[in-house]
XYZ file of C-alpha atoms in Angstrom:
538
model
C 47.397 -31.137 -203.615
C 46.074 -30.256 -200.690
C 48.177 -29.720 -197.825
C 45.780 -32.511 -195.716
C 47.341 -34.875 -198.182
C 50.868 -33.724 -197.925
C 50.793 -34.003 -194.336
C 50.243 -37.936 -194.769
C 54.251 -37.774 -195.919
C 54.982 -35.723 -192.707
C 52.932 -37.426 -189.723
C 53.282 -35.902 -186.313
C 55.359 -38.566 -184.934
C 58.062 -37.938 -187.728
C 57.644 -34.213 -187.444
C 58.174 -34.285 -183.475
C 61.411 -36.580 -183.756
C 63.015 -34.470 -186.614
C 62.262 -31.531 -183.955
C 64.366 -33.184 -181.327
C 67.117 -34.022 -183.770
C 67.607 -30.353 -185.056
C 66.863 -29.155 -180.966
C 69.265 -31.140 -179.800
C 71.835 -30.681 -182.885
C 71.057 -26.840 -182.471
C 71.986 -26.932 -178.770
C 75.123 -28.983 -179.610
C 75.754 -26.082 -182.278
C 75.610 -23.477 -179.087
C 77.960 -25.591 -177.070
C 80.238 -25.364 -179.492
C 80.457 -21.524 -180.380
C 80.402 -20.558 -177.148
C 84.103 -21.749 -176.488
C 84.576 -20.619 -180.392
C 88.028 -18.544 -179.886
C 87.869 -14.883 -180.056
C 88.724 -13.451 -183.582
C 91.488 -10.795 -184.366
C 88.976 -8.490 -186.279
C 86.596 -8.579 -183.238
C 89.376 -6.912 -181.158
C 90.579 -4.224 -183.120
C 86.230 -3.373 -184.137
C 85.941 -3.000 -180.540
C 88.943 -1.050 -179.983
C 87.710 1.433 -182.691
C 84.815 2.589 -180.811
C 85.500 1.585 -176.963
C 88.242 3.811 -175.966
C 86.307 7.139 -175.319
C 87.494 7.627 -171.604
C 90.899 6.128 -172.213
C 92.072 8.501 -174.891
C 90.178 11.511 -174.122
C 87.355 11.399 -176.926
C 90.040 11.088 -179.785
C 89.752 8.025 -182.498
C 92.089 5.326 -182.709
C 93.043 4.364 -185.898
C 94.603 0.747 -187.120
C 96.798 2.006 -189.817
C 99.315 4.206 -188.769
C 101.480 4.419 -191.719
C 98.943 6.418 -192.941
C 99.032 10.589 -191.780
C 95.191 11.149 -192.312
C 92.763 9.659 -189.900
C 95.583 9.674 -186.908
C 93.808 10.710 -183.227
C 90.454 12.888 -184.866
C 88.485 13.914 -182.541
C 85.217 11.945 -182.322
C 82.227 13.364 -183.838
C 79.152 14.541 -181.138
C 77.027 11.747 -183.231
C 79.342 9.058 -181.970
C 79.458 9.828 -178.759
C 76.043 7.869 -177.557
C 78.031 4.499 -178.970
C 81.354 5.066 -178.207
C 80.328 5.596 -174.575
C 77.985 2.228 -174.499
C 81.126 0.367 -176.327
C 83.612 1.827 -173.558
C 80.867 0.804 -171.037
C 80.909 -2.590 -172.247
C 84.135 -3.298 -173.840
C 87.268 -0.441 -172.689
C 88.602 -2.751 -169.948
C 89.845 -5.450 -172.580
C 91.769 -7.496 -169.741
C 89.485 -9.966 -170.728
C 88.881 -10.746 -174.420
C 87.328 -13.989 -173.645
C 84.007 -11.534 -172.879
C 83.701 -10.572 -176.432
C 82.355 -14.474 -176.994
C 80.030 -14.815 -174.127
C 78.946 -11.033 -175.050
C 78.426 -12.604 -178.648
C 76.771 -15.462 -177.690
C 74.659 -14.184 -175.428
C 73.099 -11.295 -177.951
C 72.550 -13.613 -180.018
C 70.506 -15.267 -177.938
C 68.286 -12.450 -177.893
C 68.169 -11.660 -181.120
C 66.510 -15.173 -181.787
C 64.598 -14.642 -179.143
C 63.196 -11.384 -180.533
C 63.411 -12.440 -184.022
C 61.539 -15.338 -183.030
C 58.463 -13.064 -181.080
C 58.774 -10.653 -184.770
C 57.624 -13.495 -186.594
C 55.148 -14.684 -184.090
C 53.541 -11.663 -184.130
C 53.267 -11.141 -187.830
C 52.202 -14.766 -188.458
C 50.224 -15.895 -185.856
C 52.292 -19.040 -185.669
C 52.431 -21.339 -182.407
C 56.470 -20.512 -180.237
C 57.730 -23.216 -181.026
C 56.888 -23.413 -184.380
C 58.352 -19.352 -184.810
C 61.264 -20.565 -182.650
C 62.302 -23.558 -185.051
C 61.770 -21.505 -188.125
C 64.098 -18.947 -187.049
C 66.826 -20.870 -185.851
C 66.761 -23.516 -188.342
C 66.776 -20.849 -190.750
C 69.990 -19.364 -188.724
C 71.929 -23.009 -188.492
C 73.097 -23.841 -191.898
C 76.797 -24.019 -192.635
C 78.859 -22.100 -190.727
C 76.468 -19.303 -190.295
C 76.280 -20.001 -185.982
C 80.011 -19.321 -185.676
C 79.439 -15.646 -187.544
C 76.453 -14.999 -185.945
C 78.224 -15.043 -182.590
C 80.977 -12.893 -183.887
C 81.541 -9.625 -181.265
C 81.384 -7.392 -184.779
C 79.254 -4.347 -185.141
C 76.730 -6.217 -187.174
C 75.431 -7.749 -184.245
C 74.183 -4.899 -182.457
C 73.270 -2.991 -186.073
C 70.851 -6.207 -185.766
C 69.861 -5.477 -182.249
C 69.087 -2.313 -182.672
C 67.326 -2.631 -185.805
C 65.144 -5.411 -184.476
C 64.642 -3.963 -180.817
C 62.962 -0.850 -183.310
C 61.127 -3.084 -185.410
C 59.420 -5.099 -181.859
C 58.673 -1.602 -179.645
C 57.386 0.117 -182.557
C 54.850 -2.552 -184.025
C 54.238 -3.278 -180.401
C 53.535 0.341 -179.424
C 51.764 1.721 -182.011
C 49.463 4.926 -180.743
C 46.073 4.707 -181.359
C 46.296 8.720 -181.889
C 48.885 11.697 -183.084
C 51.080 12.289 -180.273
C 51.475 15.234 -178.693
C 54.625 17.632 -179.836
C 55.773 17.380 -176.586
C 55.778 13.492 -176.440
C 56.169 13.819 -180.328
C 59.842 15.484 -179.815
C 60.694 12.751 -177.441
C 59.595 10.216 -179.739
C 61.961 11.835 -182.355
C 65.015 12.149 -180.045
C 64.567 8.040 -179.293
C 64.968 7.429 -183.043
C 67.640 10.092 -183.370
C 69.433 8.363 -180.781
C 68.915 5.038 -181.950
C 70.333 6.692 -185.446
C 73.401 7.804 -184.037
C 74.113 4.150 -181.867
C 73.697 2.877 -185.811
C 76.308 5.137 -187.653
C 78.355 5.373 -184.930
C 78.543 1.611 -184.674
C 79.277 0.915 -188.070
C 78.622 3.210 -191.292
C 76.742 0.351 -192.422
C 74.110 1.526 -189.748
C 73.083 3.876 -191.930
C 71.619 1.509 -195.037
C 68.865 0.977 -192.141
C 68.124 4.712 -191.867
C 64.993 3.770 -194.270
C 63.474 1.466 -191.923
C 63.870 3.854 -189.127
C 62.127 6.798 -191.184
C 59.279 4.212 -191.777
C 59.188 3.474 -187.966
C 59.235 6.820 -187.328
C 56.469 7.936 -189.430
C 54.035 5.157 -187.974
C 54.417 6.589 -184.932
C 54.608 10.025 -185.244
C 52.585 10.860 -188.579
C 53.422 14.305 -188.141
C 55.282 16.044 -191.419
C 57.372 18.598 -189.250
C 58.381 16.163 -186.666
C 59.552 13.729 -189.737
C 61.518 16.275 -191.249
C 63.288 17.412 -187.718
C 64.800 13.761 -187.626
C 65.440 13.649 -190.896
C 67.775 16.186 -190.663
C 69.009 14.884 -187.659
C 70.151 11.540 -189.985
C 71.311 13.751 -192.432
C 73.798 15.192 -189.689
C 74.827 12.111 -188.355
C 75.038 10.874 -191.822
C 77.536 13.736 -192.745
C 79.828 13.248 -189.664
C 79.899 9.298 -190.251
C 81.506 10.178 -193.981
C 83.518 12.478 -193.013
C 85.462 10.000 -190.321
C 85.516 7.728 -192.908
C 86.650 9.673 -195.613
C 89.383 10.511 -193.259
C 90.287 6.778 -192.601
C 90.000 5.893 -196.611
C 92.510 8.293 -197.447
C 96.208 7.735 -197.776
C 97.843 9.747 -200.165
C 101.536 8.391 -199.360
C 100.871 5.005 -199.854
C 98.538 4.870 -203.439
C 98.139 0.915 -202.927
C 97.025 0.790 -199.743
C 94.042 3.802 -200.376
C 92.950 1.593 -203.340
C 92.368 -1.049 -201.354
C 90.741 0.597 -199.070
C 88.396 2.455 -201.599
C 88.063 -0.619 -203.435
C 86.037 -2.258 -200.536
C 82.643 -0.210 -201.351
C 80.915 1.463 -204.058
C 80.411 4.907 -202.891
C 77.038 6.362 -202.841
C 78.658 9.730 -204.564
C 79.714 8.232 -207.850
C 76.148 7.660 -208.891
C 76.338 11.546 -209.407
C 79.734 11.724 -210.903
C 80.055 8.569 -212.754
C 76.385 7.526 -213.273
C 76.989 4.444 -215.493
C 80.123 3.489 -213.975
C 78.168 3.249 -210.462
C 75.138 1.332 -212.126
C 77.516 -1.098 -214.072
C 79.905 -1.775 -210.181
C 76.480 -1.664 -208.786
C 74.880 -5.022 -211.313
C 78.006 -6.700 -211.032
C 78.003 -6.621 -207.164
C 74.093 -7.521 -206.990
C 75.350 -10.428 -209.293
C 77.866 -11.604 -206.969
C 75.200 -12.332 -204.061
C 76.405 -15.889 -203.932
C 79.358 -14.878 -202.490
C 77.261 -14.095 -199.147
C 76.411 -18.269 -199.715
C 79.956 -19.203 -199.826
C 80.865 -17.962 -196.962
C 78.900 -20.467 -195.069
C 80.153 -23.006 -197.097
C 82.219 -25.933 -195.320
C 85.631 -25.669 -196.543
C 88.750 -27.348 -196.573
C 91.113 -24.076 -195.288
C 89.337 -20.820 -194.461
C 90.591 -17.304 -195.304
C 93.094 -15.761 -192.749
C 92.088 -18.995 -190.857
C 88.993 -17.655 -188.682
C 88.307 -21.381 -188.635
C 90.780 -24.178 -188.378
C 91.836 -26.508 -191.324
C 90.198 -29.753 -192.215
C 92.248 -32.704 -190.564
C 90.165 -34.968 -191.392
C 87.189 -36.740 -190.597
C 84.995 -39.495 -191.872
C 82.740 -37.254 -193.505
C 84.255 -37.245 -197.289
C 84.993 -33.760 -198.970
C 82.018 -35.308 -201.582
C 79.353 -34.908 -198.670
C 80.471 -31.889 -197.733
C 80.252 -30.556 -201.623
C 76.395 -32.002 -201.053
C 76.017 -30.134 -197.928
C 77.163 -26.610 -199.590
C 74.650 -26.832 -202.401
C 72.076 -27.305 -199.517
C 73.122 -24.512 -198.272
C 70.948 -22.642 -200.850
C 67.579 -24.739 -199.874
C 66.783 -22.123 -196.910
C 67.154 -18.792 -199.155
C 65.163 -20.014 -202.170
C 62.431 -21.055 -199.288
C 62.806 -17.263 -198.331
C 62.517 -16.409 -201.627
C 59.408 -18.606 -202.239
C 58.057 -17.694 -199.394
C 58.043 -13.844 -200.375
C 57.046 -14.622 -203.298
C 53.762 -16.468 -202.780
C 52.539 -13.583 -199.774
C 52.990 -11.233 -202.298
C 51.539 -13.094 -205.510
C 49.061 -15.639 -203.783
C 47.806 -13.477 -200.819
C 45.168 -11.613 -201.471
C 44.341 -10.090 -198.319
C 44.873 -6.490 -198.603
C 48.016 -5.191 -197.204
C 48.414 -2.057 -194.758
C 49.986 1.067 -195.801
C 53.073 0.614 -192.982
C 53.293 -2.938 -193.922
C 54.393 -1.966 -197.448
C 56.543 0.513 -196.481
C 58.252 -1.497 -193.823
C 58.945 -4.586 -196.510
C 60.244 -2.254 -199.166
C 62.240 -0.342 -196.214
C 64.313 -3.578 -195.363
C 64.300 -4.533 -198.740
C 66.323 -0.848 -199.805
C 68.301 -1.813 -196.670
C 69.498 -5.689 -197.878
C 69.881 -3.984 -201.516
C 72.077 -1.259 -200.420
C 74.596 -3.094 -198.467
C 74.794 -5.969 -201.333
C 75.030 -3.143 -204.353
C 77.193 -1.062 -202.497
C 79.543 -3.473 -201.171
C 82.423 -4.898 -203.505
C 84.676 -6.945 -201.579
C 82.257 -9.008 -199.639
C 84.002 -10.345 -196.543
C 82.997 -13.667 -194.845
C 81.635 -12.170 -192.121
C 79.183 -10.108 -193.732
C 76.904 -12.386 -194.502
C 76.035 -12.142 -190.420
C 73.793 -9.016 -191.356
C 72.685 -10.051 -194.809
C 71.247 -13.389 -193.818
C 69.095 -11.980 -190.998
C 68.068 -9.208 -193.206
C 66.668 -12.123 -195.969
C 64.995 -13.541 -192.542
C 62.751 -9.965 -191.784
C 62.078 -9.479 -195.241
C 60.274 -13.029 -195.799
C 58.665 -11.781 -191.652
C 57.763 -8.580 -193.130
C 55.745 -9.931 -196.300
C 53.191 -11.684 -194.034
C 50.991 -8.942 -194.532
C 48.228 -10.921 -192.096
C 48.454 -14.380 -189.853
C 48.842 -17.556 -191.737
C 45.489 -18.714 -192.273
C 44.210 -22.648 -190.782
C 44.132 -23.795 -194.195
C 48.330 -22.631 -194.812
C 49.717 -24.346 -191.422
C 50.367 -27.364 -193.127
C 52.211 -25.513 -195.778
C 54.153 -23.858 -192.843
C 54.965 -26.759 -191.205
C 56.390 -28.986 -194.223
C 58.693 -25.514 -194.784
C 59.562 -25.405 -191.155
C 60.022 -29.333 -192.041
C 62.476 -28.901 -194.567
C 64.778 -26.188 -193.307
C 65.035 -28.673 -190.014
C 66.355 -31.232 -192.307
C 69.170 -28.327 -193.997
C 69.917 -26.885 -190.288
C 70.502 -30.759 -188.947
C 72.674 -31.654 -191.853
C 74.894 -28.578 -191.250
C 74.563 -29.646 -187.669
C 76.577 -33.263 -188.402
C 79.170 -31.845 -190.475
C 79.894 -28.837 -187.970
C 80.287 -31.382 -185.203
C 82.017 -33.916 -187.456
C 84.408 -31.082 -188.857
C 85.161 -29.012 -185.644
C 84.412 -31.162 -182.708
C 87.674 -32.351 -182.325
C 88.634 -28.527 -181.528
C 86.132 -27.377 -178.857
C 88.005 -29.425 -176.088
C 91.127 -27.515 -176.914
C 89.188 -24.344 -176.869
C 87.269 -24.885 -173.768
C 90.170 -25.893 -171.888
C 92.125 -22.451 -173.569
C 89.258 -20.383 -171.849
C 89.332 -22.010 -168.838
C 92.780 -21.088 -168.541
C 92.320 -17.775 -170.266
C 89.718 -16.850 -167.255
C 91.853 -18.226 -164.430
C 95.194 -16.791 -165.282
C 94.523 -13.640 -167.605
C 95.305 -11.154 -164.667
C 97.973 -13.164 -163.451
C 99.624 -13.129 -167.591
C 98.387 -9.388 -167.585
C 100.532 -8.641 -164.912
C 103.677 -10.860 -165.707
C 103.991 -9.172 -169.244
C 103.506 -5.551 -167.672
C 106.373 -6.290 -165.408
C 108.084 -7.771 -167.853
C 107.908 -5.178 -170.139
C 108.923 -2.425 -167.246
C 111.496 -4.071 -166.227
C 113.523 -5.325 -169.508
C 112.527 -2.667 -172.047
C 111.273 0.558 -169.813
C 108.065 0.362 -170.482
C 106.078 2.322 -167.636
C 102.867 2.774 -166.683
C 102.263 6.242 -168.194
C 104.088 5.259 -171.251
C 102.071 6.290 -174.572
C 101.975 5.299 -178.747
C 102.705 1.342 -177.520
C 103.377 -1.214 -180.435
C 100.792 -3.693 -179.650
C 99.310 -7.099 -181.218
C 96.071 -9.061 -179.866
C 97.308 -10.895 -177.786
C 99.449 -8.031 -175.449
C 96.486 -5.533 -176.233
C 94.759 -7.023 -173.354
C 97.902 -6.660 -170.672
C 98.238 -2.877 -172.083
C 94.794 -1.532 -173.569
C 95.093 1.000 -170.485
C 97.891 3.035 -172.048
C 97.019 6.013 -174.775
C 96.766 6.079 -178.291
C 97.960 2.275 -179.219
C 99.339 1.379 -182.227
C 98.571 -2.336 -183.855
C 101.276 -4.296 -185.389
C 99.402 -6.664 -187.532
C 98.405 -3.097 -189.247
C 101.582 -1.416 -189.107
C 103.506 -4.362 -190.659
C 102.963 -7.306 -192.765
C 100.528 -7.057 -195.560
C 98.845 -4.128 -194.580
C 101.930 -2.359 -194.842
C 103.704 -3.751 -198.054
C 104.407 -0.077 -198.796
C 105.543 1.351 -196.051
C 108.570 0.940 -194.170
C 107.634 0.102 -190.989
C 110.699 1.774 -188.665
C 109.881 4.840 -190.250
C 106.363 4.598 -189.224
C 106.989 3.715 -185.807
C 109.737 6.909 -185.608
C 106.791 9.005 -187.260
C 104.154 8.065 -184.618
C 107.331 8.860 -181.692
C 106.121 4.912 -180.410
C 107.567 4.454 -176.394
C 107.515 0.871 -176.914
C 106.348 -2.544 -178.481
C 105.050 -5.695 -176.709
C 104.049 -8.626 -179.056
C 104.236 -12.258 -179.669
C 107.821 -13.174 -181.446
C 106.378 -14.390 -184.145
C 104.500 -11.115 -184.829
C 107.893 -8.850 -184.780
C 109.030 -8.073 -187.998
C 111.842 -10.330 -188.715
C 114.709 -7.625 -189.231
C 114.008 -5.936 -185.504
C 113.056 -9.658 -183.946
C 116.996 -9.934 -183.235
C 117.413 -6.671 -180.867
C 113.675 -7.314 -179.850
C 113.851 -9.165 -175.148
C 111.693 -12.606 -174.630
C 110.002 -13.410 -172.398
C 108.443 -17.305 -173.246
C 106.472 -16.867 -176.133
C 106.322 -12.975 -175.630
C 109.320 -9.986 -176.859
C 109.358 -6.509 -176.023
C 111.736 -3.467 -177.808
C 112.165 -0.084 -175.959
C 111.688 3.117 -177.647
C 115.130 3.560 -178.471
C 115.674 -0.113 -179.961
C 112.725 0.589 -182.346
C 114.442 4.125 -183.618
């Protein structure tokens, strides 16, 4: 069938008022997660990396039961993100940033992903624009993707490469003078990756690729490949460092149990290839977590209450969820089998480049957390840009369109049930921001003089007990130590007065609810806030 014929199913006035359904249902979907509350894990991610001036280029680490990993000193590598993440994020007075910091890169990244697959397809803005973001706007996949996690700016980063590079490809070989400074930009933009996350360095392929089209110069290759290698090394070494816990064996299995390491493929050769199927095999779990769901884990989103919608439709909508990656997959599949256009040398590097990038953070990673899926569904959306080996020919835009047709009609259905299953919450959470941006100094303050006054807390004091919500009164003070680490689940093995008298703590300022039940009684309130001096918590 020609696609002249299918288009008599899709006429223009049908395909321009689905447009300004899923627009306007796509707008209502950014109204929404823009007052989305702040999540713990974004916090304590940002606290990781963003306290290089505040504690003197030493690492904070979240579990401080543990005796390896405690106040390293931060590798050179790390230094070009930790000081962009102190730039942006060290004064954490005001966590209600870390959403309109979210929001707002992702913003750009549609916006660039958007001009990526312009460029590669020929295809009209708009058209580029509603394939990206209707591609980006099933399930729950808008509340991730505004998440203040390091897999947003892994994405930035990766994509900002991507755009300058295909943008600014020289005509000639460069000079070794301009040659070493195009190496030190892609050194730098290696270190911003593992520094970020050590998931930044599963896109070291694409970078090497990038780096070759623009230098095609052997030595110059080699120089930053040993510059990834370095930053590669110090990355695994932190990390080795903040895996390990000897004194508390159930804790260090969890924590090793959350990846496949890349080492056991030389150790334990079959035992890596058989973790490595069954993780490839559990891809769908990247699908669930968009899924619409009655109760989320550790309640990032808030319980059903109800709604009009029946937990039938919302079963329907789930299995939808899987229309816009078999598209992706289709899609793939057809410019690689059906197009017969020859294909550039750097275009087939570039596809397989992303590809070893999506396949070594799904084989390598065993417990695959919700929020994961914030990297791996964008990576799914380059690789189907990146197999356009040429523009879409006249004769394929009506293909195009009924695709761009049909993932509309997915992102708009996800659209109704986010409004019909969260709306009811984004008044609460707008009005919580408000007040969060009108009387956060004003709270700040009141617990800090609080905490002086009933529990000795000072200024200079050092090793505070801190949760999420006093981090932002006290993030100022040295070496913190979290309490949703240091007790509760984290720290089933550990007893937690021993770790605080083991990390010499000069304080603790948490919600009420947050203090472990057997110090809650000798712990000062103060509303919905307690504090416990140093000697109270020896």
């Amino acid at each position: 069938m020609q696609p002249q014929s299918l288009l008599r199913y899709l006429p223009r006035s049908l395909y321009a008022l689905l447009t300004l359904a899923f627009v306007l249902s796509f707008l209502l979907t950014l109204w929404i997660v823009f007052y989305f509350p702040v999540y713990t894990d974004e916090i304590f991610w940002k606290l990781m990396i963003a306290r290089l001036e505040t504690d003197h280029g030493k690492l904070v680490y979240i579990f401080a039961q543990c005796s390896e990993g405690q106040w390293i000193d931060a590798p050179l590598t790390w230094y070009p993100a930790m000081s962009i993440n102190s730039w942006l994020y060290e004064d954490a007075g005001h966590p209600w940033r870390l959403r309109v910091h979210g929001w707002f890169f992702f913003l750009v990244l549609l916006t660039l992903w958007t001009c990526l697959l312009k460029h590669r397809t020929g295809l009209r803005v708009i058209d580029a624009f509603l394939a990206v973001s209707a591609f980006l706007s099933v399930g729950v996949l808008p509340f991730l993707l505004v998440y203040a996690r390091p897999e947003q700016p892994l994405l930035l980063l990766l994509t900002l490469s991507l755009l300058v590079t295909l943008y600014r490809a020289p005509a000639n070989r460069l000079s070794w003078l301009i040659g070493l400074l195009v190496v030190l930009s892609f050194a730098l933009v290696a270190m911003l990756l593992a520094g970020i996350h050590p998931k930044g360095m599963f896109l070291f392929p694409v970078l090497l690729v990038l780096a070759w089209r623009q230098l095609k110069s052997w030595p110059l290759l080699v120089l930053l490949g040993l510059v990834l290698g370095w930053t590669a090394y110090d990355t695994s070494q932190v990390w080795q460092l903040r895996t390990t816990c000897p004194e508390f064996p159930g804790l260090m299995s969890t924590l090793s149990g959350l990846t496949l390491k890349p080492d056991v493929l030389l150790s334990k050769p079959l035992t890596f290839i058989q973790q490595g199927w069954s993780n490839a095999l559990d891809f769908g779990a990247y699908v669930r977590s968009l899924n619409f769901q009655e109760q989320y884990v550790v309640d990032w989103l808030p319980a059903r209450k109800g709604g009009v919608i029946s937990t039938q439709a919302s079963s329907v909508a789930n299995i939808l969820l899987w229309i816009p990656l078999l598209v992706a997959v289709l899609v793939i599949a057809s410019n690689w089998f059906f197009d017969r256009r020859p294909r550039g040398r750097v275009d087939l590097l570039l596809f397989f480049s992303i590809l070893l990038s999506l396949a070594s953070i799904v084989v390598l990673q065993t417990q695959k957390n919700f929020y994961e899926v914030s990297i791996v569904w964008p990576l799914v959306l380059l690789l189907a840009i990146f197999s356009f080996g040429r523009p879409v020919s006249e004769s394929s835009r009506g293909r195009v369109r009924i695709i761009i047709a049909v993932l509309m009609v997915v992102a708009l259905l996800s659209g109704i049930l986010r409004e019909e299953r969260f709306g009811e919450f984004v008044p609460g959470w707008r009005q919580a921001r408000l007040q969060q941006v009108e009387m956060v100094d004003r709270q700040n303050q009141g617990l800090r003089d609080f905490a002086r006054k009933e529990c000795g807390i000072e200024g200079s004091a050092q090793r505070l007990v801190l949760d999420k919500d006093t981090y932002q009164a006290f993030w100022a003070h040295e070496q913190p130590i979290f309490l949703d680490y240091a007790a509760g689940w984290w720290a089933a093995e550990s007893n937690v007065r021993e770790t605080f008298r083991k990390r010499r703590v000069q304080g603790l300022v948490a919600l009420c609810a947050n203090i472990p039940e057997a110090d809650r009684s000798r712990a000062i309130e103060f509303g919905r806030y307690c504090c416990m001096s140093a000697d109270a918590l020896r």
